[in-house]
């Protein structure tokens, strides 16, 4: 069988996922029985208005929050049944994150920020340096390696965030409104970068956004409203957006 027709594996399987927040007597169904799959190497976009439950879904998938019920299977492993210690190890070995507010460490240089995931993976200092420098070159920041976040523009800070998310080559990358604080031109640059890097390394992406113009980058677009999936679209022409 040729590569093209071989069925791709499911990298992410979400089954009947629920998250209920209790606020005094009130119950908020932030995620209300959500099920979906993401195939290996696909770019999946969760779109919806503010408060629809997108970030909660992403945080559950990333193991940052605990589900009320349901299953989340990443790379064939059910993370809802993992111990905290195993989950922490799994996150370090398999997952990467890009945040809206970049979440860089202010006292560290760009290079030191990018090195962090490799320190957690116990890579040797020399290897760490080399990989991080290469990654910063890739995102166009070879001249900003020794800059601290406060000495960079928002777009540059997010490029550092992307370099940090990809440097350890995680199989899955989660991004929550990664361009939410950026202007239109920088948004296109950052989105193109994320997509190119993921395609190059055959990584799977789940990105959350409220911006409909960003859905063109995705292979699969899932619309969320009031904690539920209301529409799923497969975008055959997603490669045209790179
Ligand atoms: P989105 O990312 O789509 O804007 P969220 O996932 O942040 O939406 O929120 C979904 C719903 O859950 C909202 O009604 C929000 O107020 C509520 N919510 C989110 N986090 C909490 C929390 N920690 N405690 C109580 N309610 C929460
Ligand atoms: Mg959100």
PDB file of C-alpha atoms and ligand atoms in Angstrom:
ATOM      1  CA  UNK A   1       0.000   0.000   0.000  1.00  0.00           C
ATOM      2  CA  UNK A   2       1.374   3.453  -0.839  1.00  0.00           C
ATOM      3  CA  UNK A   3       1.800   6.164   1.805  1.00  0.00           C
ATOM      4  CA  UNK A   4      -1.077   8.189   0.383  1.00  0.00           C
ATOM      5  CA  UNK A   5      -3.810   5.612   0.847  1.00  0.00           C
ATOM      6  CA  UNK A   6      -2.563   4.220   4.158  1.00  0.00           C
ATOM      7  CA  UNK A   7      -5.037   5.225   6.872  1.00  0.00           C
ATOM      8  CA  UNK A   8      -3.563   7.739   9.290  1.00  0.00           C
ATOM      9  CA  UNK A   9      -3.676   6.994  12.991  1.00  0.00           C
ATOM     10  CA  UNK A  10      -5.786   8.928  15.434  1.00  0.00           C
ATOM     11  CA  UNK A  11      -3.446  11.064  17.502  1.00  0.00           C
ATOM     12  CA  UNK A  12      -6.215  12.470  19.720  1.00  0.00           C
ATOM     13  CA  UNK A  13      -9.495  10.800  20.702  1.00  0.00           C
ATOM     14  CA  UNK A  14     -11.957  12.703  22.888  1.00  0.00           C
ATOM     15  CA  UNK A  15     -14.973  10.780  24.175  1.00  0.00           C
ATOM     16  CA  UNK A  16     -17.995  12.265  25.968  1.00  0.00           C
ATOM     17  CA  UNK A  17     -15.877  14.892  27.643  1.00  0.00           C
ATOM     18  CA  UNK A  18     -17.563  16.956  30.345  1.00  0.00           C
ATOM     19  CA  UNK A  19     -16.382  19.689  32.665  1.00  0.00           C
ATOM     20  CA  UNK A  20     -18.785  21.171  35.164  1.00  0.00           C
ATOM     21  CA  UNK A  21     -17.758  24.077  37.369  1.00  0.00           C
ATOM     22  CA  UNK A  22     -19.698  24.587  40.572  1.00  0.00           C
ATOM     23  CA  UNK A  23     -20.081  28.208  41.670  1.00  0.00           C
ATOM     24  CA  UNK A  24     -22.018  28.100  44.931  1.00  0.00           C
ATOM     25  CA  UNK A  25     -25.387  26.606  43.981  1.00  0.00           C
ATOM     26  CA  UNK A  26     -24.871  27.208  40.284  1.00  0.00           C
ATOM     27  CA  UNK A  27     -23.481  24.589  37.895  1.00  0.00           C
ATOM     28  CA  UNK A  28     -21.674  25.805  34.790  1.00  0.00           C
ATOM     29  CA  UNK A  29     -21.426  23.201  32.048  1.00  0.00           C
ATOM     30  CA  UNK A  30     -18.237  24.550  30.445  1.00  0.00           C
ATOM     31  CA  UNK A  31     -17.760  21.374  28.348  1.00  0.00           C
ATOM     32  CA  UNK A  32     -20.935  19.438  27.665  1.00  0.00           C
ATOM     33  CA  UNK A  33     -20.448  15.970  26.144  1.00  0.00           C
ATOM     34  CA  UNK A  34     -17.804  16.673  23.537  1.00  0.00           C
ATOM     35  CA  UNK A  35     -16.406  13.885  21.311  1.00  0.00           C
ATOM     36  CA  UNK A  36     -13.976  14.257  18.404  1.00  0.00           C
ATOM     37  CA  UNK A  37     -10.825  12.804  16.823  1.00  0.00           C
ATOM     38  CA  UNK A  38      -7.716  14.429  15.405  1.00  0.00           C
ATOM     39  CA  UNK A  39      -5.591  12.441  12.949  1.00  0.00           C
ATOM     40  CA  UNK A  40      -1.806  12.211  13.155  1.00  0.00           C
ATOM     41  CA  UNK A  41      -0.293  15.290  11.485  1.00  0.00           C
ATOM     42  CA  UNK A  42      -3.527  17.245  11.256  1.00  0.00           C
ATOM     43  CA  UNK A  43      -4.104  20.868  12.205  1.00  0.00           C
ATOM     44  CA  UNK A  44      -7.377  21.081  14.116  1.00  0.00           C
ATOM     45  CA  UNK A  45      -8.993  24.397  14.957  1.00  0.00           C
ATOM     46  CA  UNK A  46     -11.570  24.845  17.724  1.00  0.00           C
ATOM     47  CA  UNK A  47     -13.547  28.003  16.987  1.00  0.00           C
ATOM     48  CA  UNK A  48     -16.210  29.737  19.036  1.00  0.00           C
ATOM     49  CA  UNK A  49     -17.139  32.973  20.753  1.00  0.00           C
ATOM     50  CA  UNK A  50     -15.763  34.036  24.129  1.00  0.00           C
ATOM     51  CA  UNK A  51     -17.047  31.814  26.955  1.00  0.00           C
ATOM     52  CA  UNK A  52     -18.025  28.926  24.642  1.00  0.00           C
ATOM     53  CA  UNK A  53     -15.645  26.517  26.408  1.00  0.00           C
ATOM     54  CA  UNK A  54     -12.681  26.407  24.025  1.00  0.00           C
ATOM     55  CA  UNK A  55      -9.931  27.034  26.574  1.00  0.00           C
ATOM     56  CA  UNK A  56     -11.472  24.571  28.989  1.00  0.00           C
ATOM     57  CA  UNK A  57     -11.418  21.842  26.306  1.00  0.00           C
ATOM     58  CA  UNK A  58      -7.783  22.633  25.493  1.00  0.00           C
ATOM     59  CA  UNK A  59      -6.777  22.649  29.171  1.00  0.00           C
ATOM     60  CA  UNK A  60      -8.459  19.265  29.670  1.00  0.00           C
ATOM     61  CA  UNK A  61      -6.668  17.840  26.606  1.00  0.00           C
ATOM     62  CA  UNK A  62      -3.358  19.190  27.866  1.00  0.00           C
ATOM     63  CA  UNK A  63      -3.896  17.667  31.312  1.00  0.00           C
ATOM     64  CA  UNK A  64      -3.870  21.123  32.930  1.00  0.00           C
ATOM     65  CA  UNK A  65      -7.410  20.627  34.271  1.00  0.00           C
ATOM     66  CA  UNK A  66      -9.258  17.476  35.351  1.00  0.00           C
ATOM     67  CA  UNK A  67     -12.378  16.367  33.458  1.00  0.00           C
ATOM     68  CA  UNK A  68     -15.628  15.812  35.348  1.00  0.00           C
ATOM     69  CA  UNK A  69     -16.189  12.756  33.125  1.00  0.00           C
ATOM     70  CA  UNK A  70     -15.207  11.334  29.757  1.00  0.00           C
ATOM     71  CA  UNK A  71     -12.009  10.076  28.164  1.00  0.00           C
ATOM     72  CA  UNK A  72      -9.060  11.766  26.492  1.00  0.00           C
ATOM     73  CA  UNK A  73      -6.766   9.444  24.575  1.00  0.00           C
ATOM     74  CA  UNK A  74      -3.505  10.973  23.339  1.00  0.00           C
ATOM     75  CA  UNK A  75      -1.115   8.785  21.307  1.00  0.00           C
ATOM     76  CA  UNK A  76      -3.180   5.786  22.422  1.00  0.00           C
ATOM     77  CA  UNK A  77      -2.854   6.664  26.129  1.00  0.00           C
ATOM     78  CA  UNK A  78      -5.831   7.595  28.252  1.00  0.00           C
ATOM     79  CA  UNK A  79      -4.601  10.647  30.170  1.00  0.00           C
ATOM     80  CA  UNK A  80      -7.721  10.821  32.357  1.00  0.00           C
ATOM     81  CA  UNK A  81      -6.536   7.635  34.079  1.00  0.00           C
ATOM     82  CA  UNK A  82      -2.889   8.600  34.513  1.00  0.00           C
ATOM     83  CA  UNK A  83      -1.305   9.391  37.863  1.00  0.00           C
ATOM     84  CA  UNK A  84      -0.073  12.976  38.296  1.00  0.00           C
ATOM     85  CA  UNK A  85       3.536  11.832  38.022  1.00  0.00           C
ATOM     86  CA  UNK A  86       2.989   9.902  34.786  1.00  0.00           C
ATOM     87  CA  UNK A  87       0.933  12.730  33.349  1.00  0.00           C
ATOM     88  CA  UNK A  88       3.730  15.204  34.101  1.00  0.00           C
ATOM     89  CA  UNK A  89       6.203  12.929  32.310  1.00  0.00           C
ATOM     90  CA  UNK A  90       3.843  12.436  29.379  1.00  0.00           C
ATOM     91  CA  UNK A  91       3.364  16.183  29.014  1.00  0.00           C
ATOM     92  CA  UNK A  92       7.116  16.744  28.941  1.00  0.00           C
ATOM     93  CA  UNK A  93       7.769  14.014  26.378  1.00  0.00           C
ATOM     94  CA  UNK A  94       4.780  14.445  24.064  1.00  0.00           C
ATOM     95  CA  UNK A  95       3.142  17.854  24.379  1.00  0.00           C
ATOM     96  CA  UNK A  96       4.036  21.445  23.496  1.00  0.00           C
ATOM     97  CA  UNK A  97       2.154  24.662  24.288  1.00  0.00           C
ATOM     98  CA  UNK A  98       1.755  28.099  22.724  1.00  0.00           C
ATOM     99  CA  UNK A  99      -0.107  30.715  24.796  1.00  0.00           C
ATOM    100  CA  UNK A 100      -1.855  33.960  23.882  1.00  0.00           C
ATOM    101  CA  UNK A 101       0.221  35.915  26.406  1.00  0.00           C
ATOM    102  CA  UNK A 102       3.437  34.048  25.394  1.00  0.00           C
ATOM    103  CA  UNK A 103       4.202  32.992  29.007  1.00  0.00           C
ATOM    104  CA  UNK A 104       7.922  33.587  28.633  1.00  0.00           C
ATOM    105  CA  UNK A 105      10.079  33.936  31.732  1.00  0.00           C
ATOM    106  CA  UNK A 106      10.928  37.616  32.006  1.00  0.00           C
ATOM    107  CA  UNK A 107      14.312  37.236  33.673  1.00  0.00           C
ATOM    108  CA  UNK A 108      15.559  34.817  31.003  1.00  0.00           C
ATOM    109  CA  UNK A 109      16.869  35.526  27.497  1.00  0.00           C
ATOM    110  CA  UNK A 110      15.123  34.193  24.376  1.00  0.00           C
ATOM    111  CA  UNK A 111      17.686  31.399  24.184  1.00  0.00           C
ATOM    112  CA  UNK A 112      17.229  30.403  27.836  1.00  0.00           C
ATOM    113  CA  UNK A 113      13.442  30.371  27.429  1.00  0.00           C
ATOM    114  CA  UNK A 114      13.679  28.066  24.401  1.00  0.00           C
ATOM    115  CA  UNK A 115      16.083  25.761  26.269  1.00  0.00           C
ATOM    116  CA  UNK A 116      13.623  25.121  29.113  1.00  0.00           C
ATOM    117  CA  UNK A 117      11.765  22.086  27.674  1.00  0.00           C
ATOM    118  CA  UNK A 118      15.141  20.486  26.902  1.00  0.00           C
ATOM    119  CA  UNK A 119      16.303  21.021  30.485  1.00  0.00           C
ATOM    120  CA  UNK A 120      13.179  19.180  31.663  1.00  0.00           C
ATOM    121  CA  UNK A 121      14.083  16.403  29.206  1.00  0.00           C
ATOM    122  CA  UNK A 122      17.582  16.312  30.726  1.00  0.00           C
ATOM    123  CA  UNK A 123      19.376  17.028  27.462  1.00  0.00           C
ATOM    124  CA  UNK A 124      23.080  17.874  27.741  1.00  0.00           C
ATOM    125  CA  UNK A 125      23.961  21.562  27.883  1.00  0.00           C
ATOM    126  CA  UNK A 126      25.769  21.621  24.518  1.00  0.00           C
ATOM    127  CA  UNK A 127      22.991  19.781  22.688  1.00  0.00           C
ATOM    128  CA  UNK A 128      20.408  22.039  24.341  1.00  0.00           C
ATOM    129  CA  UNK A 129      22.223  25.175  23.194  1.00  0.00           C
ATOM    130  CA  UNK A 130      22.622  23.917  19.641  1.00  0.00           C
ATOM    131  CA  UNK A 131      18.985  22.851  19.260  1.00  0.00           C
ATOM    132  CA  UNK A 132      17.687  26.095  20.769  1.00  0.00           C
ATOM    133  CA  UNK A 133      19.921  28.269  18.581  1.00  0.00           C
ATOM    134  CA  UNK A 134      18.803  26.366  15.484  1.00  0.00           C
ATOM    135  CA  UNK A 135      15.182  26.797  16.468  1.00  0.00           C
ATOM    136  CA  UNK A 136      15.559  30.539  17.072  1.00  0.00           C
ATOM    137  CA  UNK A 137      17.227  30.859  13.648  1.00  0.00           C
ATOM    138  CA  UNK A 138      14.276  29.030  12.119  1.00  0.00           C
ATOM    139  CA  UNK A 139      11.808  31.514  13.571  1.00  0.00           C
ATOM    140  CA  UNK A 140      13.975  34.424  12.345  1.00  0.00           C
ATOM    141  CA  UNK A 141      15.384  35.534  15.697  1.00  0.00           C
ATOM    142  CA  UNK A 142      19.100  34.816  15.235  1.00  0.00           C
ATOM    143  CA  UNK A 143      19.834  38.423  16.203  1.00  0.00           C
ATOM    144  CA  UNK A 144      17.599  38.382  19.299  1.00  0.00           C
ATOM    145  CA  UNK A 145      18.874  35.304  21.129  1.00  0.00           C
ATOM    146  CA  UNK A 146      20.239  37.286  24.073  1.00  0.00           C
ATOM    147  CA  UNK A 147      17.238  39.580  24.384  1.00  0.00           C
ATOM    148  CA  UNK A 148      14.837  39.373  27.304  1.00  0.00           C
ATOM    149  CA  UNK A 149      11.082  39.297  26.551  1.00  0.00           C
ATOM    150  CA  UNK A 150      10.681  42.993  27.537  1.00  0.00           C
ATOM    151  CA  UNK A 151      13.228  43.861  24.846  1.00  0.00           C
ATOM    152  CA  UNK A 152      11.167  42.265  22.073  1.00  0.00           C
ATOM    153  CA  UNK A 153       7.923  43.048  20.202  1.00  0.00           C
ATOM    154  CA  UNK A 154       4.805  40.911  20.725  1.00  0.00           C
ATOM    155  CA  UNK A 155       5.409  39.117  17.430  1.00  0.00           C
ATOM    156  CA  UNK A 156       9.014  38.395  18.392  1.00  0.00           C
ATOM    157  CA  UNK A 157       7.961  37.135  21.814  1.00  0.00           C
ATOM    158  CA  UNK A 158       5.466  34.771  20.210  1.00  0.00           C
ATOM    159  CA  UNK A 159       8.200  33.509  17.852  1.00  0.00           C
ATOM    160  CA  UNK A 160      10.195  32.650  20.974  1.00  0.00           C
ATOM    161  CA  UNK A 161       7.055  30.955  22.336  1.00  0.00           C
ATOM    162  CA  UNK A 162       6.778  28.912  19.146  1.00  0.00           C
ATOM    163  CA  UNK A 163      10.478  27.991  19.201  1.00  0.00           C
ATOM    164  CA  UNK A 164      10.025  26.821  22.811  1.00  0.00           C
ATOM    165  CA  UNK A 165       6.919  24.772  21.929  1.00  0.00           C
ATOM    166  CA  UNK A 166       8.610  23.007  19.007  1.00  0.00           C
ATOM    167  CA  UNK A 167      12.210  22.630  20.209  1.00  0.00           C
ATOM    168  CA  UNK A 168      11.733  19.249  21.897  1.00  0.00           C
ATOM    169  CA  UNK A 169       9.767  17.954  18.859  1.00  0.00           C
ATOM    170  CA  UNK A 170       6.581  17.000  20.770  1.00  0.00           C
ATOM    171  CA  UNK A 171       4.044  14.952  18.788  1.00  0.00           C
ATOM    172  CA  UNK A 172       1.157  17.211  19.813  1.00  0.00           C
ATOM    173  CA  UNK A 173       1.049  21.005  20.132  1.00  0.00           C
ATOM    174  CA  UNK A 174      -1.758  22.932  21.833  1.00  0.00           C
ATOM    175  CA  UNK A 175      -2.202  26.623  21.088  1.00  0.00           C
ATOM    176  CA  UNK A 176      -4.735  28.866  22.849  1.00  0.00           C
ATOM    177  CA  UNK A 177      -5.401  32.056  20.835  1.00  0.00           C
ATOM    178  CA  UNK A 178      -1.716  32.215  19.814  1.00  0.00           C
ATOM    179  CA  UNK A 179      -2.256  35.373  17.753  1.00  0.00           C
ATOM    180  CA  UNK A 180      -4.786  36.985  20.098  1.00  0.00           C
ATOM    181  CA  UNK A 181      -2.446  39.849  21.020  1.00  0.00           C
ATOM    182  CA  UNK A 182      -0.943  40.389  17.558  1.00  0.00           C
ATOM    183  CA  UNK A 183      -1.741  42.684  14.610  1.00  0.00           C
ATOM    184  CA  UNK A 184      -3.015  41.275  11.290  1.00  0.00           C
ATOM    185  CA  UNK A 185       0.338  41.143   9.498  1.00  0.00           C
ATOM    186  CA  UNK A 186       2.111  39.492  12.437  1.00  0.00           C
ATOM    187  CA  UNK A 187      -0.796  37.074  12.812  1.00  0.00           C
ATOM    188  CA  UNK A 188      -0.270  35.803   9.252  1.00  0.00           C
ATOM    189  CA  UNK A 189       3.486  35.435   9.889  1.00  0.00           C
ATOM    190  CA  UNK A 190       2.979  33.577  13.165  1.00  0.00           C
ATOM    191  CA  UNK A 191       0.269  31.280  11.754  1.00  0.00           C
ATOM    192  CA  UNK A 192       2.392  30.453   8.702  1.00  0.00           C
ATOM    193  CA  UNK A 193       5.315  29.646  10.970  1.00  0.00           C
ATOM    194  CA  UNK A 194       3.280  27.367  13.249  1.00  0.00           C
ATOM    195  CA  UNK A 195       1.825  25.505  10.294  1.00  0.00           C
ATOM    196  CA  UNK A 196       5.148  25.134   8.437  1.00  0.00           C
ATOM    197  CA  UNK A 197       6.935  23.808  11.505  1.00  0.00           C
ATOM    198  CA  UNK A 198       4.157  21.329  12.265  1.00  0.00           C
ATOM    199  CA  UNK A 199       4.071  20.053   8.672  1.00  0.00           C
ATOM    200  CA  UNK A 200       7.864  19.725   8.563  1.00  0.00           C
ATOM    201  CA  UNK A 201       7.962  17.532  11.652  1.00  0.00           C
ATOM    202  CA  UNK A 202       4.594  15.846  11.097  1.00  0.00           C
ATOM    203  CA  UNK A 203       3.186  17.210  14.343  1.00  0.00           C
ATOM    204  CA  UNK A 204      -0.477  17.386  15.321  1.00  0.00           C
ATOM    205  CA  UNK A 205      -1.918  20.765  16.331  1.00  0.00           C
ATOM    206  CA  UNK A 206      -5.023  21.780  18.212  1.00  0.00           C
ATOM    207  CA  UNK A 207      -5.519  25.536  18.128  1.00  0.00           C
ATOM    208  CA  UNK A 208      -8.252  27.518  19.827  1.00  0.00           C
ATOM    209  CA  UNK A 209      -9.443  30.809  18.343  1.00  0.00           C
ATOM    210  CA  UNK A 210     -12.411  33.151  18.104  1.00  0.00           C
ATOM    211  CA  UNK A 211     -11.121  34.522  14.763  1.00  0.00           C
ATOM    212  CA  UNK A 212     -12.855  32.950  11.704  1.00  0.00           C
ATOM    213  CA  UNK A 213     -10.062  34.066   9.341  1.00  0.00           C
ATOM    214  CA  UNK A 214      -7.682  31.614  11.040  1.00  0.00           C
ATOM    215  CA  UNK A 215      -9.765  28.543  10.169  1.00  0.00           C
ATOM    216  CA  UNK A 216      -8.230  28.526   6.669  1.00  0.00           C
ATOM    217  CA  UNK A 217      -4.998  27.129   8.153  1.00  0.00           C
ATOM    218  CA  UNK A 218      -6.770  24.090   9.602  1.00  0.00           C
ATOM    219  CA  UNK A 219      -7.473  20.642   8.164  1.00  0.00           C
ATOM    220  CA  UNK A 220     -10.366  20.227  10.543  1.00  0.00           C
ATOM    221  CA  UNK A 221     -12.524  22.994  12.015  1.00  0.00           C
ATOM    222  CA  UNK A 222     -14.724  22.262  15.031  1.00  0.00           C
ATOM    223  CA  UNK A 223     -17.204  24.926  16.078  1.00  0.00           C
ATOM    224  CA  UNK A 224     -18.024  25.136  19.789  1.00  0.00           C
ATOM    225  CA  UNK A 225     -21.037  26.859  21.284  1.00  0.00           C
ATOM    226  CA  UNK A 226     -22.165  26.646  24.923  1.00  0.00           C
ATOM    227  CA  UNK A 227     -19.742  23.813  25.596  1.00  0.00           C
ATOM    228  CA  UNK A 228     -20.994  21.673  22.701  1.00  0.00           C
ATOM    229  CA  UNK A 229     -19.791  20.873  19.189  1.00  0.00           C
ATOM    230  CA  UNK A 230     -22.242  22.458  16.766  1.00  0.00           C
ATOM    231  CA  UNK A 231     -20.390  21.911  13.479  1.00  0.00           C
ATOM    232  CA  UNK A 232     -17.376  20.016  12.102  1.00  0.00           C
ATOM    233  CA  UNK A 233     -15.767  20.827   8.760  1.00  0.00           C
ATOM    234  CA  UNK A 234     -12.935  19.119   6.912  1.00  0.00           C
ATOM    235  CA  UNK A 235     -10.849  21.597   4.944  1.00  0.00           C
ATOM    236  CA  UNK A 236      -9.336  19.792   1.925  1.00  0.00           C
ATOM    237  CA  UNK A 237      -7.439  22.868   0.733  1.00  0.00           C
ATOM    238  CA  UNK A 238      -5.693  23.631   4.034  1.00  0.00           C
ATOM    239  CA  UNK A 239      -2.242  23.334   2.426  1.00  0.00           C
ATOM    240  CA  UNK A 240      -3.003  26.341   0.245  1.00  0.00           C
ATOM    241  CA  UNK A 241      -2.859  28.542   3.355  1.00  0.00           C
ATOM    242  CA  UNK A 242       0.869  27.917   3.944  1.00  0.00           C
TER     243      UNK A 242
HETATM  244  P1  LIG B   1     -13.497  30.337  25.990  1.00  0.00           P
HETATM  245  O1  LIG B   1     -12.071  29.904  26.053  1.00  0.00           O
HETATM  246  O2  LIG B   1     -14.235  29.753  24.823  1.00  0.00           O
HETATM  247  O3  LIG B   1     -13.643  31.824  26.026  1.00  0.00           O
HETATM  248  P2  LIG B   1     -13.715  29.114  28.630  1.00  0.00           P
HETATM  249  O4  LIG B   1     -13.384  27.696  28.373  1.00  0.00           O
HETATM  250  O5  LIG B   1     -12.649  29.953  29.224  1.00  0.00           O
HETATM  251  O6  LIG B   1     -14.259  29.788  27.270  1.00  0.00           O
HETATM  252  O7  LIG B   1     -15.008  29.185  29.578  1.00  0.00           O
HETATM  253  C1  LIG B   1     -16.174  28.432  29.360  1.00  0.00           C
HETATM  254  C2  LIG B   1     -17.176  28.694  30.453  1.00  0.00           C
HETATM  255  O8  LIG B   1     -16.704  28.157  31.693  1.00  0.00           O
HETATM  256  C3  LIG B   1     -17.456  30.163  30.734  1.00  0.00           C
HETATM  257  O9  LIG B   1     -18.814  30.298  31.053  1.00  0.00           O
HETATM  258  C4  LIG B   1     -16.575  30.473  31.899  1.00  0.00           C
HETATM  259  O10 LIG B   1     -17.079  31.540  32.637  1.00  0.00           O
HETATM  260  C5  LIG B   1     -16.600  29.179  32.671  1.00  0.00           C
HETATM  261  N1  LIG B   1     -15.350  28.935  33.435  1.00  0.00           N
HETATM  262  C6  LIG B   1     -14.097  28.800  32.913  1.00  0.00           C
HETATM  263  N2  LIG B   1     -13.194  28.557  33.872  1.00  0.00           N
HETATM  264  C7  LIG B   1     -13.884  28.541  35.037  1.00  0.00           C
HETATM  265  C8  LIG B   1     -13.524  28.336  36.415  1.00  0.00           C
HETATM  266  N3  LIG B   1     -12.254  28.082  36.767  1.00  0.00           N
HETATM  267  N4  LIG B   1     -14.512  28.374  37.321  1.00  0.00           N
HETATM  268  C9  LIG B   1     -15.792  28.611  36.989  1.00  0.00           C
HETATM  269  N5  LIG B   1     -16.202  28.805  35.712  1.00  0.00           N
HETATM  270  C10 LIG B   1     -15.266  28.767  34.752  1.00  0.00           C
HETATM  271 MG1  LIG B   2     -10.294  31.086  26.052  1.00  0.00          MG
END
